[in-house]
Amino acid sequence: MIYADNAATTKLDSEAFEAMVPWLLDEYGNASQPYAFARKPKKALAEARAIIAECINALPEEIFFTSGGTESDNWAIKGSAFADAEKRATITSAFEHHAVLHSCEAIERLGYPVSYLMPTADGVITADALGGMISNTTRLVSVMFANNEIGTIQPIKELCDVAHSHGALFHSDAVQAVGHVKIDVQELGVDMLSASAHKFNGPKGIGFLYIRKGTKIMPYADGGAQESQYRSGTENIASIVGMVIALKENCTNLERNKALLQSLEHKLLEDLSTSHIQFVRNGGNHTIPGLISLSFSGADGEAILHRMDLMGISISTGSACNSVNTKISHVLKAIKLDETLAKGTIRISFGKNNTEDDVCAIATALVKIACTF
Ligand code: PLP
């Protein structure tokens, strides 16, 4: 079996798994309790917050644990909209993940205006486009760090500067980027940033939202006093520890992993080119390492996926949530990809566990399938 759908989810690092076990079996105390048995989980929680903060150059009190990317995005969008009765407008992009888009639709139904920026054909949201749309009623601008279907990295710092110059907050869904590219929230200037552990070899169901100190936002869940009363609920220490071990490992080896993924990417494109099959790579070259969106004119992306699956290779046609849906994805529509190309689009996303042999097998399979188009 060859797994090449790392943008959907990644394999849990064995070190992360091993680090989680004691917190499930032995040190299962509730970190909020005052007795000695709660001391170790409480300490682990504080250490985890500090390590994550260090990885993205934030303060520990600016890290809020959540159940993953979807929750972090929901919180950032809804929590900011509901926090200010005067400035009610939100701007996002048309090719965000559904966690952002559907959160925006939810606030629109409640009467909060939302506008949608269109990306260029290369999959980039420009500062000029934002400048033409933003006004002094804009409360929040939310643009993803890297697109999950075509991998394009956005000019976050420039977009953030435009938002701030109009007194708006800036959120970035960095679910595809954290653990894969360097993220420094001070350099970028973002006010909020979403992350999800299962995208960087951590466990599923855990993530975090970075919230800059002083940002006006409503709590996500009311209840006990956890997460400074902003996201109540007994802390999931085992998953938090697993996430931190995975993040630390990925951040330490960022350059090594990037070099590996780029070389796998390069090899695949070269193998396909030398076999003379016709394809288009979407999103240009400034993409998240290892994520390749390919379109084959006149082909059916879903048919390619199923044939690859029969050969023991897991890839995707678009984002994971769309893979049962044969409709052209909102991302490919947003970049205005020609319909015959859009229908024949697949996403291959390598991870640090992939090898050159995997690439050879994928290229061979694709060439075989392409000969039947
Ligand atoms: N945002 C992006 C860009 C994603 O790719 C995903 C997952 O595919 C999410 C948000 C949702 O994250 P999670 O699966 O942790 O809820």
mmCIF file of C-alpha atoms and ligand atoms in Angstrom:
data_model
loop_
_atom_site.group_PDB
_atom_site.id
_atom_site.type_symbol
_atom_site.label_atom_id
_atom_site.label_comp_id
_atom_site.label_asym_id
_atom_site.label_seq_id
_atom_site.Cartn_x
_atom_site.Cartn_y
_atom_site.Cartn_z
ATOM 1 C CA MET A 1 0.000 0.000 0.000
ATOM 2 C CA ILE A 2 1.302 3.443 -0.894
ATOM 3 C CA TYR A 3 -0.170 6.373 0.975
ATOM 4 C CA ALA A 4 0.078 9.689 -0.854
ATOM 5 C CA ASP A 5 -2.786 11.653 0.692
ATOM 6 C CA ASN A 6 -0.928 13.415 3.497
ATOM 7 C CA ALA A 7 -2.925 16.619 3.021
ATOM 8 C CA ALA A 8 -5.971 14.632 4.209
ATOM 9 C CA THR A 9 -4.188 13.187 7.226
ATOM 10 C CA THR A 10 -0.764 11.887 8.249
ATOM 11 C CA LYS A 11 0.626 8.840 10.035
ATOM 12 C CA LEU A 12 1.032 9.367 13.765
ATOM 13 C CA ASP A 13 4.740 9.595 14.716
ATOM 14 C CA SER A 14 5.629 6.577 16.880
ATOM 15 C CA GLU A 15 7.393 8.888 19.395
ATOM 16 C CA ALA A 16 4.171 10.883 19.705
ATOM 17 C CA PHE A 17 2.162 7.704 20.252
ATOM 18 C CA GLU A 18 4.569 6.435 22.907
ATOM 19 C CA ALA A 19 4.528 9.779 24.701
ATOM 20 C CA MET A 20 0.712 9.664 24.839
ATOM 21 C CA VAL A 21 0.340 6.238 26.468
ATOM 22 C CA PRO A 22 1.297 7.123 30.091
ATOM 23 C CA TRP A 23 -1.268 9.960 30.119
ATOM 24 C CA LEU A 24 -4.014 7.505 29.156
ATOM 25 C CA LEU A 25 -3.086 4.616 31.422
ATOM 26 C CA ASP A 26 -1.297 5.972 34.488
ATOM 27 C CA GLU A 27 -1.311 9.757 34.775
ATOM 28 C CA TYR A 28 -4.991 10.162 33.972
ATOM 29 C CA GLY A 29 -5.690 12.827 36.612
ATOM 30 C CA ASN A 30 -7.813 15.865 35.801
ATOM 31 C CA ALA A 31 -5.410 18.795 35.382
ATOM 32 C CA SER A 32 -7.911 21.178 37.006
ATOM 33 C CA GLN A 33 -7.967 19.380 40.369
ATOM 34 C CA PRO A 34 -5.983 20.746 43.345
ATOM 35 C CA TYR A 35 -4.495 17.433 44.629
ATOM 36 C CA ALA A 36 -1.064 15.887 44.002
ATOM 37 C CA PHE A 37 -2.340 13.399 41.367
ATOM 38 C CA ALA A 38 -3.265 16.346 39.120
ATOM 39 C CA ARG A 39 0.152 17.970 39.376
ATOM 40 C CA LYS A 40 1.845 16.022 36.557
ATOM 41 C CA PRO A 41 -0.936 16.568 33.968
ATOM 42 C CA LYS A 42 -1.066 20.249 34.948
ATOM 43 C CA LYS A 43 2.698 20.539 34.435
ATOM 44 C CA ALA A 44 2.497 18.652 31.110
ATOM 45 C CA LEU A 45 -0.197 21.058 29.937
ATOM 46 C CA ALA A 46 1.882 24.116 30.813
ATOM 47 C CA GLU A 47 4.960 22.640 29.136
ATOM 48 C CA ALA A 48 2.986 21.740 26.003
ATOM 49 C CA ARG A 49 1.629 25.278 25.733
ATOM 50 C CA ALA A 50 5.124 26.715 26.112
ATOM 51 C CA ILE A 51 6.625 24.405 23.454
ATOM 52 C CA ILE A 52 3.895 25.214 20.911
ATOM 53 C CA ALA A 53 4.313 28.923 21.655
ATOM 54 C CA GLU A 54 8.048 28.626 21.046
ATOM 55 C CA CYS A 55 7.490 26.798 17.713
ATOM 56 C CA ILE A 56 5.438 29.717 16.319
ATOM 57 C CA ASN A 57 7.082 32.550 18.311
ATOM 58 C CA ALA A 58 4.018 33.265 20.464
ATOM 59 C CA LEU A 59 3.443 33.573 24.199
ATOM 60 C CA PRO A 60 2.200 30.453 26.037
ATOM 61 C CA GLU A 61 -0.988 32.271 27.115
ATOM 62 C CA GLU A 62 -1.768 32.935 23.450
ATOM 63 C CA ILE A 63 -2.157 29.186 22.686
ATOM 64 C CA PHE A 64 -5.659 27.726 23.141
ATOM 65 C CA PHE A 65 -6.145 23.979 22.728
ATOM 66 C CA THR A 66 -9.068 22.918 20.518
ATOM 67 C CA SER A 67 -10.337 19.702 18.922
ATOM 68 C CA GLY A 68 -8.612 20.538 15.613
ATOM 69 C CA GLY A 69 -8.725 22.766 12.556
ATOM 70 C CA THR A 70 -12.501 22.851 12.161
ATOM 71 C CA GLU A 71 -13.063 24.063 15.714
ATOM 72 C CA SER A 72 -10.228 26.597 15.547
ATOM 73 C CA ASP A 73 -11.647 28.057 12.314
ATOM 74 C CA ASN A 74 -15.214 28.158 13.668
ATOM 75 C CA TRP A 75 -13.978 29.914 16.793
ATOM 76 C CA ALA A 76 -11.908 32.522 14.935
ATOM 77 C CA ILE A 77 -14.725 33.427 12.503
ATOM 78 C CA LYS A 78 -17.727 33.327 14.829
ATOM 79 C CA GLY A 79 -15.879 34.466 17.948
ATOM 80 C CA SER A 80 -14.635 37.635 16.254
ATOM 81 C CA ALA A 81 -17.916 38.450 14.483
ATOM 82 C CA PHE A 82 -19.906 38.198 17.725
ATOM 83 C CA ALA A 83 -17.384 40.242 19.730
ATOM 84 C CA ASP A 84 -18.074 43.621 18.140
ATOM 85 C CA ALA A 85 -21.513 45.115 17.524
ATOM 86 C CA GLU A 86 -20.110 48.044 15.507
ATOM 87 C CA LYS A 87 -17.643 46.509 13.043
ATOM 88 C CA ARG A 88 -19.604 43.526 11.737
ATOM 89 C CA ALA A 89 -18.132 42.682 8.330
ATOM 90 C CA THR A 90 -15.879 39.722 7.520
ATOM 91 C CA ILE A 91 -13.744 39.190 4.425
ATOM 92 C CA THR A 92 -12.517 35.753 3.452
ATOM 93 C CA SER A 93 -11.498 34.031 0.219
ATOM 94 C CA ALA A 94 -13.635 31.904 -2.081
ATOM 95 C CA PHE A 95 -11.226 28.970 -1.855
ATOM 96 C CA GLU A 96 -10.985 28.487 1.909
ATOM 97 C CA HIS A 97 -11.595 25.125 3.545
ATOM 98 C CA HIS A 98 -15.270 24.482 4.347
ATOM 99 C CA ALA A 99 -14.507 24.949 8.052
ATOM 100 C CA VAL A 100 -14.054 28.650 7.241
ATOM 101 C CA LEU A 101 -16.583 28.943 4.397
ATOM 102 C CA HIS A 102 -19.416 27.271 6.295
ATOM 103 C CA SER A 103 -18.630 29.302 9.431
ATOM 104 C CA CYS A 104 -18.906 32.416 7.272
ATOM 105 C CA GLU A 105 -22.217 31.212 5.837
ATOM 106 C CA ALA A 106 -23.450 30.647 9.407
ATOM 107 C CA ILE A 107 -22.678 34.233 10.470
ATOM 108 C CA GLU A 108 -24.175 35.562 7.216
ATOM 109 C CA ARG A 109 -27.458 33.824 8.125
ATOM 110 C CA LEU A 110 -27.358 35.802 11.391
ATOM 111 C CA GLY A 111 -27.001 39.087 9.510
ATOM 112 C CA TYR A 112 -23.207 39.589 9.567
ATOM 113 C CA PRO A 113 -21.985 40.595 6.082
ATOM 114 C CA VAL A 114 -19.278 38.455 4.462
ATOM 115 C CA SER A 115 -17.379 39.211 1.228
ATOM 116 C CA TYR A 116 -15.330 36.703 -0.735
ATOM 117 C CA LEU A 117 -11.965 37.450 -2.373
ATOM 118 C CA MET A 118 -11.210 35.613 -5.613
ATOM 119 C CA PRO A 119 -7.752 34.083 -6.104
ATOM 120 C CA THR A 120 -5.670 34.599 -9.239
ATOM 121 C CA ALA A 121 -5.448 31.735 -11.756
ATOM 122 C CA ASP A 122 -2.258 30.717 -9.903
ATOM 123 C CA GLY A 123 -4.204 30.358 -6.663
ATOM 124 C CA VAL A 124 -3.042 33.483 -4.847
ATOM 125 C CA ILE A 125 -5.057 36.104 -2.935
ATOM 126 C CA THR A 126 -3.330 39.417 -3.580
ATOM 127 C CA ALA A 127 -2.978 42.379 -1.241
ATOM 128 C CA ASP A 128 -4.418 44.548 -4.050
ATOM 129 C CA ALA A 129 -7.596 42.464 -4.167
ATOM 130 C CA LEU A 130 -7.975 42.833 -0.402
ATOM 131 C CA GLY A 131 -7.228 46.557 -0.599
ATOM 132 C CA GLY A 132 -10.078 46.957 -3.079
ATOM 133 C CA MET A 133 -12.579 45.196 -0.852
ATOM 134 C CA ILE A 134 -11.731 46.183 2.731
ATOM 135 C CA SER A 135 -13.426 49.098 4.504
ATOM 136 C CA ASN A 136 -13.537 50.558 7.979
ATOM 137 C CA THR A 137 -16.524 48.320 8.819
ATOM 138 C CA THR A 138 -14.389 45.190 8.323
ATOM 139 C CA ARG A 139 -13.908 43.393 11.617
ATOM 140 C CA LEU A 140 -11.995 40.337 10.369
ATOM 141 C CA VAL A 141 -10.040 39.190 7.344
ATOM 142 C CA SER A 142 -9.502 35.421 7.155
ATOM 143 C CA VAL A 143 -7.213 33.989 4.472
ATOM 144 C CA MET A 144 -5.695 30.522 4.613
ATOM 145 C CA PHE A 145 -1.913 30.097 4.816
ATOM 146 C CA ALA A 146 -1.769 27.292 2.238
ATOM 147 C CA ASN A 147 -4.612 25.958 0.145
ATOM 148 C CA ASN A 148 -5.444 22.332 0.923
ATOM 149 C CA GLU A 149 -6.297 21.330 -2.673
ATOM 150 C CA ILE A 150 -3.671 23.083 -4.765
ATOM 151 C CA GLY A 151 -1.106 23.884 -2.061
ATOM 152 C CA THR A 152 -0.534 27.569 -2.890
ATOM 153 C CA ILE A 153 1.040 29.628 -0.111
ATOM 154 C CA GLN A 154 -0.553 33.027 0.421
ATOM 155 C CA PRO A 155 1.212 36.364 1.033
ATOM 156 C CA ILE A 156 0.004 36.413 4.647
ATOM 157 C CA LYS A 157 2.210 39.251 5.909
ATOM 158 C CA GLU A 158 1.124 41.606 3.091
ATOM 159 C CA LEU A 159 -2.547 40.704 3.557
ATOM 160 C CA CYS A 160 -2.211 41.173 7.295
ATOM 161 C CA ASP A 161 -0.705 44.654 6.811
ATOM 162 C CA VAL A 162 -3.680 45.673 4.644
ATOM 163 C CA ALA A 163 -6.140 44.365 7.266
ATOM 164 C CA HIS A 164 -4.373 46.199 10.095
ATOM 165 C CA SER A 165 -4.183 49.456 8.152
ATOM 166 C CA HIS A 166 -8.009 49.419 8.149
ATOM 167 C CA GLY A 167 -8.289 48.465 11.818
ATOM 168 C CA ALA A 168 -9.359 44.884 11.036
ATOM 169 C CA LEU A 169 -8.158 41.661 12.673
ATOM 170 C CA PHE A 170 -6.415 38.984 10.620
ATOM 171 C CA HIS A 171 -6.928 35.209 10.958
ATOM 172 C CA SER A 172 -5.144 32.537 8.965
ATOM 173 C CA ASP A 173 -6.189 28.897 8.658
ATOM 174 C CA ALA A 174 -2.679 27.432 8.753
ATOM 175 C CA VAL A 175 -3.817 23.810 9.057
ATOM 176 C CA GLN A 176 -1.833 22.725 5.961
ATOM 177 C CA ALA A 177 1.202 24.809 6.904
ATOM 178 C CA VAL A 178 1.980 24.326 10.618
ATOM 179 C CA GLY A 179 4.727 21.719 10.978
ATOM 180 C CA HIS A 180 5.571 22.005 7.254
ATOM 181 C CA VAL A 181 6.826 25.559 6.773
ATOM 182 C CA LYS A 182 8.289 28.089 9.198
ATOM 183 C CA ILE A 183 5.572 30.026 10.994
ATOM 184 C CA ASP A 184 6.456 33.090 13.064
ATOM 185 C CA VAL A 185 3.333 34.897 14.240
ATOM 186 C CA GLN A 186 5.356 38.017 15.126
ATOM 187 C CA GLU A 187 6.888 38.275 11.670
ATOM 188 C CA LEU A 188 3.545 37.599 9.988
ATOM 189 C CA GLY A 189 1.589 39.876 12.326
ATOM 190 C CA VAL A 190 -1.492 37.602 12.396
ATOM 191 C CA ASP A 191 -3.995 37.990 15.251
ATOM 192 C CA MET A 192 -5.252 34.402 15.055
ATOM 193 C CA LEU A 193 -3.922 31.218 13.476
ATOM 194 C CA SER A 194 -5.501 27.737 13.285
ATOM 195 C CA ALA A 195 -3.604 24.436 13.447
ATOM 196 C CA SER A 196 -4.488 20.741 13.531
ATOM 197 C CA ALA A 197 -2.211 17.974 14.874
ATOM 198 C CA HIS A 198 -3.216 15.199 12.465
ATOM 199 C CA LYS A 199 -1.807 17.203 9.555
ATOM 200 C CA PHE A 200 1.698 17.125 11.072
ATOM 201 C CA ASN A 201 1.941 13.501 12.280
ATOM 202 C CA GLY A 202 0.147 14.127 15.552
ATOM 203 C CA PRO A 203 -3.099 12.523 16.758
ATOM 204 C CA LYS A 204 -6.546 13.307 15.357
ATOM 205 C CA GLY A 205 -9.066 15.408 17.287
ATOM 206 C CA ILE A 206 -6.604 17.929 18.707
ATOM 207 C CA GLY A 207 -5.305 21.274 17.512
ATOM 208 C CA PHE A 208 -4.900 24.834 18.655
ATOM 209 C CA LEU A 209 -5.881 28.379 17.925
ATOM 210 C CA TYR A 210 -3.267 31.077 18.429
ATOM 211 C CA ILE A 211 -4.978 34.251 19.666
ATOM 212 C CA ARG A 212 -2.790 37.342 20.017
ATOM 213 C CA LYS A 213 -2.951 38.813 23.523
ATOM 214 C CA GLY A 214 -5.595 41.562 23.695
ATOM 215 C CA THR A 215 -7.628 40.313 20.698
ATOM 216 C CA LYS A 216 -11.345 40.845 21.291
ATOM 217 C CA ILE A 217 -13.008 37.457 20.753
ATOM 218 C CA MET A 218 -15.950 35.579 22.316
ATOM 219 C CA PRO A 219 -15.212 32.315 24.170
ATOM 220 C CA TYR A 220 -15.784 29.168 22.086
ATOM 221 C CA ALA A 221 -17.333 27.000 24.801
ATOM 222 C CA ASP A 222 -18.776 28.127 28.126
ATOM 223 C CA GLY A 223 -18.289 25.889 31.145
ATOM 224 C CA GLY A 224 -15.388 25.372 33.533
ATOM 225 C CA ALA A 225 -12.313 27.542 33.842
ATOM 226 C CA GLN A 226 -10.089 25.672 31.359
ATOM 227 C CA GLU A 227 -8.215 27.601 28.655
ATOM 228 C CA SER A 228 -8.670 30.862 30.602
ATOM 229 C CA GLN A 229 -12.466 30.324 30.391
ATOM 230 C CA TYR A 230 -12.357 30.723 26.608
ATOM 231 C CA ARG A 231 -12.647 27.041 25.684
ATOM 232 C CA SER A 232 -14.019 25.067 28.601
ATOM 233 C CA GLY A 233 -13.823 21.295 28.933
ATOM 234 C CA THR A 234 -11.452 18.865 30.650
ATOM 235 C CA GLU A 235 -8.125 18.975 28.836
ATOM 236 C CA ASN A 236 -7.125 16.063 26.576
ATOM 237 C CA ILE A 237 -3.611 15.755 28.000
ATOM 238 C CA ALA A 238 -2.598 12.612 26.059
ATOM 239 C CA SER A 239 -3.490 14.158 22.700
ATOM 240 C CA ILE A 240 -1.972 17.516 23.626
ATOM 241 C CA VAL A 241 1.309 15.762 24.542
ATOM 242 C CA GLY A 242 1.197 13.720 21.301
ATOM 243 C CA MET A 243 0.608 16.900 19.293
ATOM 244 C CA VAL A 244 3.539 18.664 20.930
ATOM 245 C CA ILE A 245 5.970 15.794 20.355
ATOM 246 C CA ALA A 246 4.936 15.643 16.678
ATOM 247 C CA LEU A 247 5.158 19.403 16.221
ATOM 248 C CA LYS A 248 8.557 19.610 17.887
ATOM 249 C CA GLU A 249 9.876 16.796 15.713
ATOM 250 C CA ASN A 250 8.525 18.396 12.527
ATOM 251 C CA CYS A 251 9.725 21.895 13.429
ATOM 252 C CA THR A 252 13.221 20.615 14.273
ATOM 253 C CA ASN A 253 13.440 18.819 10.925
ATOM 254 C CA LEU A 254 11.602 21.383 8.807
ATOM 255 C CA GLU A 255 14.406 21.888 6.281
ATOM 256 C CA ARG A 256 15.241 18.171 5.998
ATOM 257 C CA ASN A 257 11.572 17.260 5.428
ATOM 258 C CA LYS A 258 11.123 20.123 2.960
ATOM 259 C CA ALA A 259 14.143 18.947 0.930
ATOM 260 C CA LEU A 260 12.820 15.369 0.873
ATOM 261 C CA LEU A 261 9.292 16.389 -0.138
ATOM 262 C CA GLN A 262 10.508 18.760 -2.826
ATOM 263 C CA SER A 263 12.765 16.089 -4.276
ATOM 264 C CA LEU A 264 9.861 13.588 -4.375
ATOM 265 C CA GLU A 265 7.694 16.234 -6.004
ATOM 266 C CA HIS A 266 10.389 17.032 -8.546
ATOM 267 C CA LYS A 267 10.927 13.346 -9.359
ATOM 268 C CA LEU A 268 7.223 12.735 -9.935
ATOM 269 C CA LEU A 269 6.908 15.690 -12.290
ATOM 270 C CA GLU A 270 10.045 14.623 -14.141
ATOM 271 C CA ASP A 271 8.898 10.988 -14.464
ATOM 272 C CA LEU A 272 5.534 12.128 -15.823
ATOM 273 C CA SER A 273 7.109 14.613 -18.235
ATOM 274 C CA THR A 274 9.605 12.128 -19.648
ATOM 275 C CA SER A 275 6.803 9.636 -20.279
ATOM 276 C CA HIS A 276 5.147 12.279 -22.489
ATOM 277 C CA ILE A 277 1.697 12.168 -20.934
ATOM 278 C CA GLN A 278 -0.165 15.472 -21.033
ATOM 279 C CA PHE A 279 -0.901 17.131 -17.685
ATOM 280 C CA VAL A 280 -1.127 20.539 -16.053
ATOM 281 C CA ARG A 281 0.160 21.325 -12.581
ATOM 282 C CA ASN A 282 -2.164 23.700 -10.733
ATOM 283 C CA GLY A 283 -1.001 26.454 -8.422
ATOM 284 C CA GLY A 284 2.443 27.257 -9.814
ATOM 285 C CA ASN A 285 5.607 26.653 -7.831
ATOM 286 C CA HIS A 286 5.076 28.481 -4.540
ATOM 287 C CA THR A 287 3.285 25.603 -2.873
ATOM 288 C CA ILE A 288 3.402 23.649 0.362
ATOM 289 C CA PRO A 289 6.170 21.011 0.071
ATOM 290 C CA GLY A 290 4.928 17.692 -1.292
ATOM 291 C CA LEU A 291 1.442 18.774 -2.414
ATOM 292 C CA ILE A 292 0.838 18.438 -6.152
ATOM 293 C CA SER A 293 -2.448 19.120 -7.912
ATOM 294 C CA LEU A 294 -2.462 17.651 -11.411
ATOM 295 C CA SER A 295 -5.095 17.963 -14.106
ATOM 296 C CA PHE A 296 -5.504 15.624 -17.074
ATOM 297 C CA SER A 297 -7.635 17.112 -19.835
ATOM 298 C CA GLY A 298 -10.717 15.046 -20.644
ATOM 299 C CA ALA A 299 -10.094 12.559 -17.818
ATOM 300 C CA ASP A 300 -12.239 11.861 -14.744
ATOM 301 C CA GLY A 301 -10.359 12.546 -11.498
ATOM 302 C CA GLU A 302 -12.548 10.165 -9.560
ATOM 303 C CA ALA A 303 -11.969 7.347 -12.046
ATOM 304 C CA ILE A 304 -8.199 7.938 -11.704
ATOM 305 C CA LEU A 305 -8.528 7.806 -7.905
ATOM 306 C CA HIS A 306 -10.394 4.474 -8.042
ATOM 307 C CA ARG A 307 -7.960 2.913 -10.509
ATOM 308 C CA MET A 308 -5.017 4.043 -8.371
ATOM 309 C CA ASP A 309 -6.827 2.602 -5.347
ATOM 310 C CA LEU A 310 -7.123 -0.780 -7.091
ATOM 311 C CA MET A 311 -3.345 -0.627 -7.576
ATOM 312 C CA GLY A 312 -2.909 -0.039 -3.826
ATOM 313 C CA ILE A 313 -2.218 3.706 -4.053
ATOM 314 C CA SER A 314 -4.167 6.262 -1.996
ATOM 315 C CA ILE A 315 -4.482 9.730 -3.503
ATOM 316 C CA SER A 316 -7.277 12.294 -3.586
ATOM 317 C CA THR A 317 -9.327 14.165 -6.161
ATOM 318 C CA GLY A 318 -9.494 17.303 -4.043
ATOM 319 C CA SER A 319 -9.892 17.955 -0.327
ATOM 320 C CA ALA A 320 -10.778 14.928 1.799
ATOM 321 C CA CYS A 321 -14.290 16.174 2.485
ATOM 322 C CA ASN A 322 -14.922 16.410 -1.264
ATOM 323 C CA SER A 323 -13.653 13.023 -2.326
ATOM 324 C CA VAL A 324 -17.122 11.410 -2.444
ATOM 325 C CA ASN A 325 -18.392 14.283 -4.511
ATOM 326 C CA THR A 326 -17.906 14.315 -8.280
ATOM 327 C CA LYS A 327 -18.758 18.010 -8.619
ATOM 328 C CA ILE A 328 -15.911 20.361 -9.495
ATOM 329 C CA SER A 329 -14.461 21.611 -6.237
ATOM 330 C CA HIS A 330 -14.997 25.208 -5.139
ATOM 331 C CA VAL A 331 -11.197 25.666 -5.211
ATOM 332 C CA LEU A 332 -10.836 24.741 -8.880
ATOM 333 C CA LYS A 333 -13.877 26.874 -9.689
ATOM 334 C CA ALA A 334 -12.325 29.812 -7.814
ATOM 335 C CA ILE A 335 -9.101 29.647 -9.858
ATOM 336 C CA LYS A 336 -11.307 29.369 -12.978
ATOM 337 C CA LEU A 337 -9.691 26.163 -14.169
ATOM 338 C CA ASP A 338 -11.085 25.018 -17.498
ATOM 339 C CA GLU A 339 -13.888 22.474 -16.871
ATOM 340 C CA THR A 340 -12.286 19.647 -18.859
ATOM 341 C CA LEU A 341 -9.117 20.033 -16.777
ATOM 342 C CA ALA A 342 -10.993 20.540 -13.496
ATOM 343 C CA LYS A 343 -12.927 17.275 -13.910
ATOM 344 C CA GLY A 344 -9.668 15.410 -14.465
ATOM 345 C CA THR A 345 -7.886 16.754 -11.372
ATOM 346 C CA ILE A 346 -6.142 14.695 -8.714
ATOM 347 C CA ARG A 347 -4.166 15.671 -5.607
ATOM 348 C CA ILE A 348 -1.024 13.781 -4.638
ATOM 349 C CA SER A 349 0.377 14.809 -1.270
ATOM 350 C CA PHE A 350 3.628 13.275 -0.103
ATOM 351 C CA GLY A 351 4.643 13.012 3.518
ATOM 352 C CA LYS A 352 7.963 12.454 5.258
ATOM 353 C CA ASN A 353 7.352 8.672 5.211
ATOM 354 C CA ASN A 354 7.196 8.495 1.401
ATOM 355 C CA THR A 355 10.152 7.248 -0.626
ATOM 356 C CA GLU A 356 11.486 7.474 -4.181
ATOM 357 C CA ASP A 357 10.114 3.959 -4.766
ATOM 358 C CA ASP A 358 6.649 5.272 -3.927
ATOM 359 C CA VAL A 359 7.101 8.017 -6.514
ATOM 360 C CA CYS A 360 8.182 5.495 -9.174
ATOM 361 C CA ALA A 361 5.119 3.339 -8.461
ATOM 362 C CA ILE A 362 2.789 6.355 -8.579
ATOM 363 C CA ALA A 363 4.286 7.632 -11.839
ATOM 364 C CA THR A 364 4.081 4.162 -13.439
ATOM 365 C CA ALA A 365 0.447 3.798 -12.362
ATOM 366 C CA LEU A 366 -0.476 7.250 -13.635
ATOM 367 C CA VAL A 367 1.189 6.703 -17.006
ATOM 368 C CA LYS A 368 -0.628 3.359 -17.373
ATOM 369 C CA ILE A 369 -3.971 5.013 -16.570
ATOM 370 C CA ALA A 370 -3.253 8.046 -18.773
ATOM 371 C CA CYS A 371 -2.724 5.782 -21.797
ATOM 372 C CA THR A 372 -6.412 4.817 -21.567
ATOM 373 C CA PHE A 373 -7.815 8.400 -21.526
HETATM 374 N N1 PLP B 1 -8.509 23.762 7.264
HETATM 375 C C1 PLP B 1 -7.794 23.159 6.290
HETATM 376 C C2 PLP B 1 -7.022 24.013 5.328
HETATM 377 C C3 PLP B 1 -7.784 21.766 6.162
HETATM 378 O O1 PLP B 1 -7.077 21.181 5.192
HETATM 379 C C4 PLP B 1 -8.551 20.999 7.093
HETATM 380 C C5 PLP B 1 -8.610 19.525 6.951
HETATM 381 O O2 PLP B 1 -8.634 18.976 5.868
HETATM 382 C C6 PLP B 1 -9.247 21.670 8.113
HETATM 383 C C7 PLP B 1 -9.211 23.050 8.157
HETATM 384 C C8 PLP B 1 -10.024 20.915 9.144
HETATM 385 O O3 PLP B 1 -9.142 20.380 10.102
HETATM 386 P P1 PLP B 1 -9.594 19.196 11.068
HETATM 387 O O4 PLP B 1 -9.653 17.954 10.241
HETATM 388 O O5 PLP B 1 -8.535 19.140 12.111
HETATM 389 O O6 PLP B 1 -10.910 19.587 11.647
#
